[in-house]
XYZ file of C-alpha atoms in Angstrom:
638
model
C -2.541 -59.201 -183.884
C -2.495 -55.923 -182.656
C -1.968 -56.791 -179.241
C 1.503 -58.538 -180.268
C 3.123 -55.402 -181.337
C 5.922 -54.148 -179.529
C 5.999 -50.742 -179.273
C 8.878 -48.504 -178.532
C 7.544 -46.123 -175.980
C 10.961 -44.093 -175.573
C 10.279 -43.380 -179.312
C 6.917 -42.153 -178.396
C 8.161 -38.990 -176.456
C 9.028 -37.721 -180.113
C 6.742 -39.224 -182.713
C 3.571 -41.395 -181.750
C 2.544 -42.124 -185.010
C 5.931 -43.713 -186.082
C 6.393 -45.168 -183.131
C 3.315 -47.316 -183.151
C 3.523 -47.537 -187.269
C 6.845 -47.616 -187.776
C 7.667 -51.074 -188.036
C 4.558 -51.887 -190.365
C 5.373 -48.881 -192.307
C 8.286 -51.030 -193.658
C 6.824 -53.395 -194.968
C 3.409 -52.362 -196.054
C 2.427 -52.640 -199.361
C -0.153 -50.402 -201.502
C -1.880 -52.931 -203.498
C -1.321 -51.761 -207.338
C -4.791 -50.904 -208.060
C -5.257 -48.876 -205.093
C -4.096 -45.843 -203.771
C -3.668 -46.288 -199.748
C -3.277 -49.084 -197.712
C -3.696 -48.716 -193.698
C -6.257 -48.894 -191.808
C -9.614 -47.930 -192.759
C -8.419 -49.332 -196.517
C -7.364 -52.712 -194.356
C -10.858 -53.173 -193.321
C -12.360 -52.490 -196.629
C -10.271 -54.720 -198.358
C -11.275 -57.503 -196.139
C -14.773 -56.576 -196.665
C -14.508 -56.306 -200.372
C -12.683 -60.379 -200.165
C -15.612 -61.370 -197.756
C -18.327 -60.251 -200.362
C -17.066 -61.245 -203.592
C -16.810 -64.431 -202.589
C -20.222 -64.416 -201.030
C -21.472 -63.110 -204.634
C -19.207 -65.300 -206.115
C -20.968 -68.251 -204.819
C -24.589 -66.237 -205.901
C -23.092 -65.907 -209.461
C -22.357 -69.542 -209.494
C -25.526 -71.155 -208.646
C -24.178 -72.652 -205.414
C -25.998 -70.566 -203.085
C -28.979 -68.626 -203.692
C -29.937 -65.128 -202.846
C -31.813 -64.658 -199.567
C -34.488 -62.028 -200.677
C -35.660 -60.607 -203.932
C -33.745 -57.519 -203.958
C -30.250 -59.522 -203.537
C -31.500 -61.355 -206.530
C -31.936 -58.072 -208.590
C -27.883 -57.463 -207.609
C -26.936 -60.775 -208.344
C -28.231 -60.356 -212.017
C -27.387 -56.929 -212.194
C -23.582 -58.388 -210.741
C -24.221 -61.167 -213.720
C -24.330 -58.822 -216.472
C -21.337 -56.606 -215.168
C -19.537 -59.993 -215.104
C -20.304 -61.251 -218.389
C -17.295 -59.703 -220.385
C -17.690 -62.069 -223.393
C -20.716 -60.218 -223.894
C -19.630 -56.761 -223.118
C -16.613 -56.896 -225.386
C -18.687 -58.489 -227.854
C -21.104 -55.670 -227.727
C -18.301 -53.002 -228.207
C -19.542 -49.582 -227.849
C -22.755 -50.493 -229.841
C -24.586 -50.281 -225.963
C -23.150 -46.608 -225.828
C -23.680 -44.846 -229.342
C -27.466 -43.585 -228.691
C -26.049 -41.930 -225.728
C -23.716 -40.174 -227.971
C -26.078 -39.576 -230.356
C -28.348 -37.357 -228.247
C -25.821 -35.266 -228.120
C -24.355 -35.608 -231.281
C -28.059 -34.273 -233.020
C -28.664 -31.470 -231.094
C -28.562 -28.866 -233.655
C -28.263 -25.472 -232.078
C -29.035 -23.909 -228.372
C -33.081 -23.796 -228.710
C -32.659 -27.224 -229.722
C -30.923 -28.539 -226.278
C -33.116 -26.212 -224.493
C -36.544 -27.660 -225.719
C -34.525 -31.125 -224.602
C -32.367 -30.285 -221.422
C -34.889 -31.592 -219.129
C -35.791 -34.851 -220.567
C -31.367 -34.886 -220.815
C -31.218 -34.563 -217.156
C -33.939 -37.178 -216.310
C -31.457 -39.027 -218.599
C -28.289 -38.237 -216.371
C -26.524 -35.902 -219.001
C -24.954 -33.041 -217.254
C -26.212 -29.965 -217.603
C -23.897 -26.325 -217.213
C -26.119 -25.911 -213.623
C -27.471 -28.397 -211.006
C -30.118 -28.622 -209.512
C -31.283 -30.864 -206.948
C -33.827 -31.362 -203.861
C -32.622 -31.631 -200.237
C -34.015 -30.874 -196.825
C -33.889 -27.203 -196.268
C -31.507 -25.939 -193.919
C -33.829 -23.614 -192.299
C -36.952 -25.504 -192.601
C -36.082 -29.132 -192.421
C -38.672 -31.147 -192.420
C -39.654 -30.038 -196.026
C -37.056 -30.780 -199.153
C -35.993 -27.225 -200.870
C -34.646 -26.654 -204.293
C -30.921 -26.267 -204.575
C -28.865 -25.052 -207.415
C -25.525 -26.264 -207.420
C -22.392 -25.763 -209.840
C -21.166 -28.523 -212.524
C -18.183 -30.240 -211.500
C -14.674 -29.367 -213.690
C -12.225 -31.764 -214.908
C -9.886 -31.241 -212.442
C -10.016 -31.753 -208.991
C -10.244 -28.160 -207.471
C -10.137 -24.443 -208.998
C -6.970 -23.877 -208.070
C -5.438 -26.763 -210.396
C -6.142 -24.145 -213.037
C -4.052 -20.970 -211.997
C -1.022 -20.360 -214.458
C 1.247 -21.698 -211.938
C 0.080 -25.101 -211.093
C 1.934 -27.103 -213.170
C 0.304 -30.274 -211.453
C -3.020 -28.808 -212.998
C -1.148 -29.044 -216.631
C 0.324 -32.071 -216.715
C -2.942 -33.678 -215.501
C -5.029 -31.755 -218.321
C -2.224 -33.925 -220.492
C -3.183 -36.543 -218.929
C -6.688 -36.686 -219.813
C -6.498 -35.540 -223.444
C -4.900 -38.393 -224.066
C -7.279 -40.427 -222.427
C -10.136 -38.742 -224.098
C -8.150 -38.617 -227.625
C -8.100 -42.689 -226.804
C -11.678 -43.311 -226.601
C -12.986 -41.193 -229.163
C -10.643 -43.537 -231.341
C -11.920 -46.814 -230.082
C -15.280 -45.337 -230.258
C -14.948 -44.780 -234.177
C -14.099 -41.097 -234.178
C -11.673 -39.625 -236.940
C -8.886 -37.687 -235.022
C -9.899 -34.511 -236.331
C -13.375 -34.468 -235.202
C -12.276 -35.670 -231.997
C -9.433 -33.172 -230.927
C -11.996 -30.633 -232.112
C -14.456 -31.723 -229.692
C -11.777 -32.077 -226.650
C -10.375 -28.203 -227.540
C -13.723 -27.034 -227.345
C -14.421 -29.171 -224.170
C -11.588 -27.993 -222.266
C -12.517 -24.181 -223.072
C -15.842 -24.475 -221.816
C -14.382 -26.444 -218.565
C -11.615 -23.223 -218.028
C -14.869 -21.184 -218.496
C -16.135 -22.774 -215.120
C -13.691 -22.502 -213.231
C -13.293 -18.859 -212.566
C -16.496 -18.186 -211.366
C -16.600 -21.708 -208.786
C -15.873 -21.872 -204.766
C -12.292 -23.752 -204.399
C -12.320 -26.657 -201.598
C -11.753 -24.479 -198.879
C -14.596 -22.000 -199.354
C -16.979 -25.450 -199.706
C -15.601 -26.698 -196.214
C -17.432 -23.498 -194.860
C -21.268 -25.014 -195.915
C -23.722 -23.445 -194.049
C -22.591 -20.025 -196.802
C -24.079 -22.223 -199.269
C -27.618 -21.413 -197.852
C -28.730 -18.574 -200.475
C -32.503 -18.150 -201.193
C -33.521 -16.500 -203.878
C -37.593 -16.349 -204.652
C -37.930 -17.872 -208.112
C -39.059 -14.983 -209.866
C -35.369 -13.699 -208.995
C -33.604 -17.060 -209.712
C -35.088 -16.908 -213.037
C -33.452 -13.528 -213.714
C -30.114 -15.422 -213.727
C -30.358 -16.156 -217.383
C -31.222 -13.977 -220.063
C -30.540 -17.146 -222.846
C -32.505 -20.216 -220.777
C -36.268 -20.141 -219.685
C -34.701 -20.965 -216.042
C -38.164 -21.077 -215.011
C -39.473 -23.392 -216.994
C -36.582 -25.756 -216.807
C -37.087 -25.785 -213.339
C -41.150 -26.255 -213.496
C -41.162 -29.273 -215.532
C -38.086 -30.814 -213.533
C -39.870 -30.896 -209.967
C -43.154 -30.792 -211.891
C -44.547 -27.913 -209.896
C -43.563 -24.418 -208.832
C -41.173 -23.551 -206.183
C -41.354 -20.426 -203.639
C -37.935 -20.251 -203.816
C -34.392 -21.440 -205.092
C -31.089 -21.994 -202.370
C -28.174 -21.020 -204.757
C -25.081 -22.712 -203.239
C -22.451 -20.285 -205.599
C -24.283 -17.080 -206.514
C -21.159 -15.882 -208.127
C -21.112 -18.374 -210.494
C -25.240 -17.955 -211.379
C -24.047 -14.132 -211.860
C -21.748 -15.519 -214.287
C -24.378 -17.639 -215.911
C -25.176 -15.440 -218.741
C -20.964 -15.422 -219.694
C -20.720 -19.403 -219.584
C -23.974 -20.083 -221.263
C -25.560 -18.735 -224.493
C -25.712 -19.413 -227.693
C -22.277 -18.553 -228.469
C -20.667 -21.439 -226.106
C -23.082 -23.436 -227.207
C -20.840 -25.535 -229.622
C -17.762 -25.600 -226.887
C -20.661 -26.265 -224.339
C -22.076 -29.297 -226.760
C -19.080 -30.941 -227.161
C -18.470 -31.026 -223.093
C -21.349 -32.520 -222.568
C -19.833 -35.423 -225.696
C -17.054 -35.718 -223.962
C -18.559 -35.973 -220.456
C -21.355 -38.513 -221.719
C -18.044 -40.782 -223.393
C -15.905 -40.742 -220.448
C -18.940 -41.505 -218.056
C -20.214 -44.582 -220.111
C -16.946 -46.311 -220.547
C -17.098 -48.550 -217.047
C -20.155 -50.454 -218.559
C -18.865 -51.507 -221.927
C -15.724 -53.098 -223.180
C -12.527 -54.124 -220.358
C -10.634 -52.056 -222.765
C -12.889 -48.913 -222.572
C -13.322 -49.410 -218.694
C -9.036 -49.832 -218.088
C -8.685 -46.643 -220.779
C -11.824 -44.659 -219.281
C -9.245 -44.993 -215.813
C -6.657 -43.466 -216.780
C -7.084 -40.044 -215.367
C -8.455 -41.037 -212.176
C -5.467 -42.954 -211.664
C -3.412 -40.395 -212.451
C -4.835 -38.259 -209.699
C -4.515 -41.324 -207.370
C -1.367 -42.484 -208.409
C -2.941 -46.086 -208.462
C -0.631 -48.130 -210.676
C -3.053 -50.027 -212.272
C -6.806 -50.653 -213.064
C -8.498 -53.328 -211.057
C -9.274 -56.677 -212.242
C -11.937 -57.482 -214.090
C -13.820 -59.350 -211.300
C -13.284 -56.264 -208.451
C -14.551 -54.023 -211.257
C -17.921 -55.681 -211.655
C -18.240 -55.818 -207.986
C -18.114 -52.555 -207.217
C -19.951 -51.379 -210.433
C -22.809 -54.101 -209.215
C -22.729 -53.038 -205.342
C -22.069 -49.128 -205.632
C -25.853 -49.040 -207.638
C -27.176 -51.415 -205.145
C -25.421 -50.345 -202.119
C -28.030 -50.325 -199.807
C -28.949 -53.682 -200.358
C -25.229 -55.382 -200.409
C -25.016 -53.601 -196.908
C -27.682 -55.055 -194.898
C -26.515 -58.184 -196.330
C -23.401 -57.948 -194.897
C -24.718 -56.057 -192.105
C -27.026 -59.532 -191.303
C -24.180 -61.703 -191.873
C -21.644 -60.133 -190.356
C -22.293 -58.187 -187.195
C -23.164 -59.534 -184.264
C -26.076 -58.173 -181.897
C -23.793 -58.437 -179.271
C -21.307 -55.758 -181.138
C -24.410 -53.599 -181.838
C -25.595 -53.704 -178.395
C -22.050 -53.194 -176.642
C -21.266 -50.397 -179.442
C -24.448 -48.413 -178.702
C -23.493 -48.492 -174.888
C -20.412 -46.709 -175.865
C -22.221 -44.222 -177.977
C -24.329 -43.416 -175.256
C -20.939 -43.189 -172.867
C -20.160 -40.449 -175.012
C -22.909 -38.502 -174.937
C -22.925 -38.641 -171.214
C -19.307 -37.355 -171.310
C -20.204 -34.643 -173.236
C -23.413 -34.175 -171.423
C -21.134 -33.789 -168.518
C -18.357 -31.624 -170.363
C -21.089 -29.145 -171.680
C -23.169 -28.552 -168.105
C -19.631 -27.949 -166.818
C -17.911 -25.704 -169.209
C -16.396 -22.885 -168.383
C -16.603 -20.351 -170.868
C -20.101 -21.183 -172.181
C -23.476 -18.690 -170.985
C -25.673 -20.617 -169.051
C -27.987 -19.377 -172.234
C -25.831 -21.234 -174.680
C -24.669 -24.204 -172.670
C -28.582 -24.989 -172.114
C -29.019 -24.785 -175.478
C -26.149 -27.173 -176.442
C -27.721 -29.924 -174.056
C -30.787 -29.668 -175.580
C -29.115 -30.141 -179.050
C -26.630 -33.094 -177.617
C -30.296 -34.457 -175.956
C -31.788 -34.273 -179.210
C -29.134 -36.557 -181.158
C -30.250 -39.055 -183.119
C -28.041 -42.451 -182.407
C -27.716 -44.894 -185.740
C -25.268 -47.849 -185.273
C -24.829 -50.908 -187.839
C -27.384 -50.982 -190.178
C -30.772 -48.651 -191.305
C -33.586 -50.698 -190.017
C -35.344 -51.021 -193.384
C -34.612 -51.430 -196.989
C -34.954 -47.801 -198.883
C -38.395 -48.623 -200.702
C -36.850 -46.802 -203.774
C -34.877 -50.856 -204.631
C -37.982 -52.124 -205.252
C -38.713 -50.505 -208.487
C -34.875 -51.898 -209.407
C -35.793 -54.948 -211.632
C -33.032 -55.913 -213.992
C -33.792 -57.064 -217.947
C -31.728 -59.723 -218.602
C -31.955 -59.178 -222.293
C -30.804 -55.579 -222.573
C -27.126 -54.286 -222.196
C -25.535 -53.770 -218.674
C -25.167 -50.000 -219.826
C -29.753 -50.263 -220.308
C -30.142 -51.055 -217.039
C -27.874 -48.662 -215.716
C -29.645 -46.107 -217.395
C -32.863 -47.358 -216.123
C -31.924 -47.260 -212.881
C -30.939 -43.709 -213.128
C -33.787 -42.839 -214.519
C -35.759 -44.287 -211.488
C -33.742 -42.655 -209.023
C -33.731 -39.103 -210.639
C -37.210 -39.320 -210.970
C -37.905 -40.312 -207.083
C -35.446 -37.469 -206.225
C -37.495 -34.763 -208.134
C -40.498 -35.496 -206.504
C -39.510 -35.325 -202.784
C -39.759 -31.043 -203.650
C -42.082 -29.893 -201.416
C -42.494 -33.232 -199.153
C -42.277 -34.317 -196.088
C -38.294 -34.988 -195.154
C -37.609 -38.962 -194.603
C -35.211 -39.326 -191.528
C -34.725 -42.528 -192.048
C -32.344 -42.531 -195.021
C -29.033 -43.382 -194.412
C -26.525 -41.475 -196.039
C -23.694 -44.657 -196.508
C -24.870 -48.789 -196.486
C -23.809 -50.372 -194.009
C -20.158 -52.326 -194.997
C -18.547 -49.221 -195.451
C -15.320 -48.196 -193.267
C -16.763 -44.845 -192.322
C -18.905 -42.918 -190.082
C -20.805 -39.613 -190.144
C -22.761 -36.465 -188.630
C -25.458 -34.989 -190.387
C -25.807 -31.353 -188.978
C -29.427 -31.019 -191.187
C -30.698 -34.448 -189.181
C -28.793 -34.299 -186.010
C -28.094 -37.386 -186.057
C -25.011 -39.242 -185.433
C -24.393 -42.609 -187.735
C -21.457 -45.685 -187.443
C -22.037 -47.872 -190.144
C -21.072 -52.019 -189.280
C -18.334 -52.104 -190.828
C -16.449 -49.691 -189.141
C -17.218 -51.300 -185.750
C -14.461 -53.941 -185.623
C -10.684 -54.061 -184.895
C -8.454 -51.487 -185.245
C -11.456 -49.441 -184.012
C -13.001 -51.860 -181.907
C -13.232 -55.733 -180.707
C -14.625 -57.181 -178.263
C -11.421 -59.137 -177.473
C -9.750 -55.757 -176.679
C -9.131 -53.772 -173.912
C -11.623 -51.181 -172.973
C -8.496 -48.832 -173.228
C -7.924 -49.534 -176.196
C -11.718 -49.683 -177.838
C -11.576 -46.096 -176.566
C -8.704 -44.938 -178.104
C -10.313 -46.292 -181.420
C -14.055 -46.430 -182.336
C -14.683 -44.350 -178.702
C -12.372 -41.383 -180.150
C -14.515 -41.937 -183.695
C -18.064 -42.187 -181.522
C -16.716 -38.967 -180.334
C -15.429 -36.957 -183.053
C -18.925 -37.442 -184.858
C -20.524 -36.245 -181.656
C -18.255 -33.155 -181.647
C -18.967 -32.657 -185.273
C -22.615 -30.864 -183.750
C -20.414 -28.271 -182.267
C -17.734 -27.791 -184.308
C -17.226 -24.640 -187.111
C -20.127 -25.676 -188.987
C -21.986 -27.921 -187.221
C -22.358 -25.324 -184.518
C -24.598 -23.335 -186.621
C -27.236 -25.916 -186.545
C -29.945 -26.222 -183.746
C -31.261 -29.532 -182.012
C -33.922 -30.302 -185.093
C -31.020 -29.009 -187.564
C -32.292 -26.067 -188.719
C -29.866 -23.576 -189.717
C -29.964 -20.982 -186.631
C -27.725 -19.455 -184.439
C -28.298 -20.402 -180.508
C -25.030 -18.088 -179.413
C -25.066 -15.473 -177.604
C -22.590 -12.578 -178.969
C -19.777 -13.111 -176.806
C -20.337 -17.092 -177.008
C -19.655 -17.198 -180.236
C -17.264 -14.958 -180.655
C -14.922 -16.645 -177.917
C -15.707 -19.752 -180.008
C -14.359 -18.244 -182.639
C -11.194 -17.247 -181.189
C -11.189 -21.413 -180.030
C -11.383 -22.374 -183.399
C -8.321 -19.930 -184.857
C -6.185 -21.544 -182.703
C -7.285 -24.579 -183.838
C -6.345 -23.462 -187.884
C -3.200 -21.786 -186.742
C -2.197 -25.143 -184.403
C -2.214 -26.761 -188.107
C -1.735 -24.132 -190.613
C 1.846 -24.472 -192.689
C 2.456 -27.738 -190.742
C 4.930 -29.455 -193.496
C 4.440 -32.898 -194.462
C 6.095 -34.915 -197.640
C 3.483 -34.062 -199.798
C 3.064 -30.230 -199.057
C 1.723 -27.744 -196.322
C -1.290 -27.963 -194.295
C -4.391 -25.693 -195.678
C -5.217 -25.156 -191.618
C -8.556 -23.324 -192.606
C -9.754 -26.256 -194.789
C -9.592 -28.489 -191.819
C -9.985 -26.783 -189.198
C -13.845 -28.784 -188.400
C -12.315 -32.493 -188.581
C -9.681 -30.905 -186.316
C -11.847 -29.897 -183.828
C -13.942 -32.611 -183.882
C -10.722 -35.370 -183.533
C -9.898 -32.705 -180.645
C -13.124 -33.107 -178.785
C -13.235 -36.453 -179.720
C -10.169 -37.655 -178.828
C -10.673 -35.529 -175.004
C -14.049 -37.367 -174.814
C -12.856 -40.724 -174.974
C -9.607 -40.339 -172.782
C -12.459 -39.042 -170.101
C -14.545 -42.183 -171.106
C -11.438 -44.011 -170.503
C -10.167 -43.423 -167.206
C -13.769 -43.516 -165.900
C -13.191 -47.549 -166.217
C -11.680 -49.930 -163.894
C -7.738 -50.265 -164.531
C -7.389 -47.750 -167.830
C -4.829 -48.084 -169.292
C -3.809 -44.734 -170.995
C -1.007 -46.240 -173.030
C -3.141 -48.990 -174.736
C -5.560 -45.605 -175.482
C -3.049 -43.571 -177.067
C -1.613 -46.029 -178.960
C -4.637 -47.549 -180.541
C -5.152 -44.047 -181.386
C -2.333 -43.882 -183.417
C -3.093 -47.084 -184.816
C -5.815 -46.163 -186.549
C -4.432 -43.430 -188.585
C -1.731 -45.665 -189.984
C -1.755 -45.397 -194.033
C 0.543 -45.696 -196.798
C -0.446 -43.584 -199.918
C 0.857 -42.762 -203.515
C 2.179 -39.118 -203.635
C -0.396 -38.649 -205.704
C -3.365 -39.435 -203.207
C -1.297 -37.364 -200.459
C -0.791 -34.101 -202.313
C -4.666 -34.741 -203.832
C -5.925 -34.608 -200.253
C -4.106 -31.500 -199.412
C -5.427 -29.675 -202.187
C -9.418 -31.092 -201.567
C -10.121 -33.077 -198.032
C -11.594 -31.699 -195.216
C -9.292 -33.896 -193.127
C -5.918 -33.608 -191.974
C -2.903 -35.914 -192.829
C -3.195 -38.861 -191.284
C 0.228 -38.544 -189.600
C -1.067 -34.960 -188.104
C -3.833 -36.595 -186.746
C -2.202 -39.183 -185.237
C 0.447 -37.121 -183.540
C -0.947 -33.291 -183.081
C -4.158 -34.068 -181.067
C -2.338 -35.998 -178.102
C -0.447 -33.312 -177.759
C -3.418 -30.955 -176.211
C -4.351 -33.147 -173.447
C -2.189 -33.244 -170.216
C -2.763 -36.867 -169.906
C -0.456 -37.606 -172.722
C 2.466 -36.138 -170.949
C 2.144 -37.750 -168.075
C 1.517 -41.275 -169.366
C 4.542 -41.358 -171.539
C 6.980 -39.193 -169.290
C 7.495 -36.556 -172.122
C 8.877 -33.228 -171.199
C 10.431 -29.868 -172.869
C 12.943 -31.062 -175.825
C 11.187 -34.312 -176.754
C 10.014 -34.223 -180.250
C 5.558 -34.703 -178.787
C 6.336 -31.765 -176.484
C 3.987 -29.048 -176.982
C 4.034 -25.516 -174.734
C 1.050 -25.733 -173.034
C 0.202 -22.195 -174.610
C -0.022 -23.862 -177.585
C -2.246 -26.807 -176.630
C -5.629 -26.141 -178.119
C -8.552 -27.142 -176.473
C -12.350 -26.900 -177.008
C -14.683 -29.064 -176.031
């Protein structure tokens, strides 16, 4: 399909993106219960057809499910489909929830309780969780995170965002809804949002915005336990923590210490009442998907505000994704089996491995590095772990996943979350497992984890736009080469950079390395900073590590490239463009903006080509054409 396009290349010289996308841009559609359409969405949507009908047929009785843990899905999928029952049921399947909240009767009351709540999934005003340590990991730490708000980011709630306002509308009257069909008088309930939204705004001030979270490695913060117990003068911190992880920990990595400074403020005894009825409202809206079609397409509506989907998915695409999201793992090596080929996985890997001899290459012959830090970034790049397609083992954790056919879909839910908290407790202290994959297997997506050094490309991301085996080499380059390579770069860009080869938090720089790397990676925020777009300016700062790993990836796969017989640059570039293309609600555009780590899909397209020479010269484009960048401006790093 792709290869029948015709592209305009005089309309290259001033805008790649359009010129490859144009023409589909016109008639594109965003389906009305999503918020993009392009291509990464393209490819899940074609996934998401592929398995429901697979499941469709498991639901049915006409084909049966391969394995034991597919049959666990299939009647977990059976009782997310069964909507004669759900609405039936009503929000009887929800009410204990409530009540849990709804009886405790003062602050020592929800403290004797707030660790069997959290084993429960209630939220809690602080988070804490277990994860490899940064410094140290082959051993899982203790982290203390920060409880999500209501909106999206801190800075929906200065004065002056009236964005931030008119979605806080926006979900009172979703909340207001619920309470109602739940059997709430409307007193009680606006009392209980009012209070809810005061102890949200409480949050808030005291919280990192997106931009400070993009910088991660700041969230490493030890503090022994004897001091992270001094954070509260109201809550026996200590114990809470004790009988969570069921032991006693050395020490505690707070990810915000200003807000734990803060604790005190948000939580006592006299916010207990605006803090209780936060935790009702959180509990109602987070219950909804499981129970009526009614409370799941009302329980929406703020989500979709922030999306700007126009409407809530079907009934069937609900219970799919409800079904697969708690049994991901399982619904991916499924597909993964099914669907890709051991020829894909095998010609994919010899790409990977392209790459890292490109960079391999790059690195020993860089120019501004010390011979002490260049050795020391082949030793990481010799160090990276290589996943592509699928994890080579079910996560053990699914087989304690049985389903009771007799209890509510909203039962087993809770069971299952009560299995899963309780496995992730008691990693504290353990041995780090390597082999968990962070995303199953048919999703459109790829990562670097800086803590495993280790680069991953699930199989569903390995097929056309990014890659087919029908395509030119050119072209496979320009796709899931450029992606193979912007993971790859992620282990040297901002933040990955401050990991070593076993990803331990440490700096391998020498002074002036670093520093000049530094300097690299301004350029880089200032090349996008204030960049306009329809939805808004570019936040260059809170992108600036996708940017420089689509830079270095991008670089690294033209090099890949024209080391082949007959390249073809112009299939390369294009395909790079291709990939980007996306339609979005407003909405979604001006939500990414505000939160993602990635730049606008049209920036991406269009602003990395113009750093590399090549680009020029393959498409003729000089001073005065709209792609023409002074090369004082063109930014390059790795």
């Amino acid at each position: 399909m792709a290869a029948k396009e015709q592209i305009n290349e005089q309309l290259i010289k001033d805008d790649l993106y359009m010129a490859v996308n144009g023409e589909w841009l016109k008639t594109a559609k965003i389906p009305a219960d999503k918020a993009t359409t392009g291509g990464f969405q393209d490819l899940a949507d074609h996934i998401e057809k592929t398995l429901m009908h697979d499941f469709g047929e498991m639901l049915d009785g006409t084909v049966q499910p391969e394995d034991q843990y597919l049959n666990e899905f299939v009647k977990y999928y059976r009782l997310a489909s069964d909507f004669e029952k759900r609405n039936a049921d009503g929000f009887t399947p929800a009410k204990k929830f409530m009540e849990r909240v709804e009886n405790l009767k003062d602050w020592n009351d929800w403290e004797n309780k707030a660790v069997a709540l959290t084993m429960k999934g209630y939220e809690a005003p602080f988070q804490l969780y277990v994860a490899s340590d940064m410094k140290n990991t082959d051993r899982y730490a203790l982290y203390a995170s920060v409880p999500s708000l209501i909106l999206p980011d801190k800075t929906y709630y200065a004065d002056d965002n009236e964005n931030g306002k008119a979605l806080i509308a926006v979900f009172s009257s979703m909340v207001m809804k619920l309470f109602k069909m739940a059997g709430y008088d409307e007193a009680t309930a606006q009392a209980h949002l009012e209070r809810a939204l005061a102890f949200d705004r409480s949050l808030a001030p005291h919280e990192k915005d997106s931009t400070e979270r993009a910088d991660y490695p700041k969230m490493y913060n030890p503090y022994s336990f004897e001091d992270f117990k001094k954070f509260s003068s109201y809550l026996n911190l200590g114990k809470y923590t004790e009988d969570l992880i069921k032991n006693t920990p050395d020490q505690v990595i707070v990810e915000e210490p200003k807000y734990y400074e803060a604790l005190d403020e948000i939580v006592n005894p006299d916010t207990f009442e605006n803090f209780k009825s936060w935790l009702l409202v959180n509990t109602l809206t987070g219950v909804t998907g499981y129970l009526t079609d009614d409370f799941r397409v009302t329980g929406g509506e703020f989500s979709r505000a922030i999306s700007g989907s126009k409407e809530a998915m079907k009934p069937q695409k609900a219970d799919y994704y409800l079904a697969g999201n708690r049994f991901d793992q399982v619904v991916g090596l499924y597909y993964a089996h099914k669907y890709f080929s051991p020829d894909a996985k095998a010609d994919v890997e010899h790409m990977v491995h392209q790459m890292v001899d490109v960079y391999k290459h790059r690195l020993e012959n860089n120019d501004w590095l010390s011979e002490s830090t260049r050795k020391q970034a082949i030793v990481k790049l010799d160090a990276l772990g290589i996943n592509v397609g699928y994890p080579d083992e079910l996560d053990p954790l699914y087989k304690k996943f049985k389903v009771n056919e007799q209890l509510s879909l909203l039962d087993n839910a809770q069971s299952f979350s009560e299995i899963v908290l309780a496995d992730h407790y008691s990693r504290w202290g353990k041995q780090v497992d390597r082999t968990r994959w962070q995303m199953p297997a048919h999703m459109v997506n790829a990562y670097y984890d800086p803590q495993f050094n280790v680069i991953v490309f699930p199989a569903a991301i390995l097929q056309a736009p990014f890659y087919d085996l029908h395509q030119s080499a050119s072209a496979n380059y320009g796709g899931i080469g450029a992606v193979i390579a912007h993971e790859i770069s992620h282990a040297f860009d901002n933040n990955g950079a401050q990991f070593d080869e076993k990803g331990n938090l440490h700096n391998w720089w020498t002074e002036a390395d670093l520093k000049h790397f530094q300097g690299l990676a301004q350029d880089m925020i200032n090349e996008f900073d204030g960049l306009e777009t329809e939805a808004g300016k570019v936040n260059g700062k809170l992108v600036v590590s996708e940017n420089i790993a689509d830079a270095g990836g991008l670089s690294c796969a033209l090099e890949a490239a024209k080391g082949e017989a007959q390249p073809d640059l112009k299939a390369f570039f294009i395909n790079w463009a291709r990939i980007w293309r996306m339609k979005a609600s407003m909405e979604r555009m001006k939500l990414l903006l505000n939160i993602d780590v990635h730049a606008p899909h049209v920036l991406r397209a269009n602003v990395q080509p113009k750093n590399l020479d090549d680009f020029y010269t393959t498409f003729d484009v000089h001073e005065g054409d709209g792609m023409y960048l002074t090369p004082d401006k063109r930014v390059n790093i790795w």
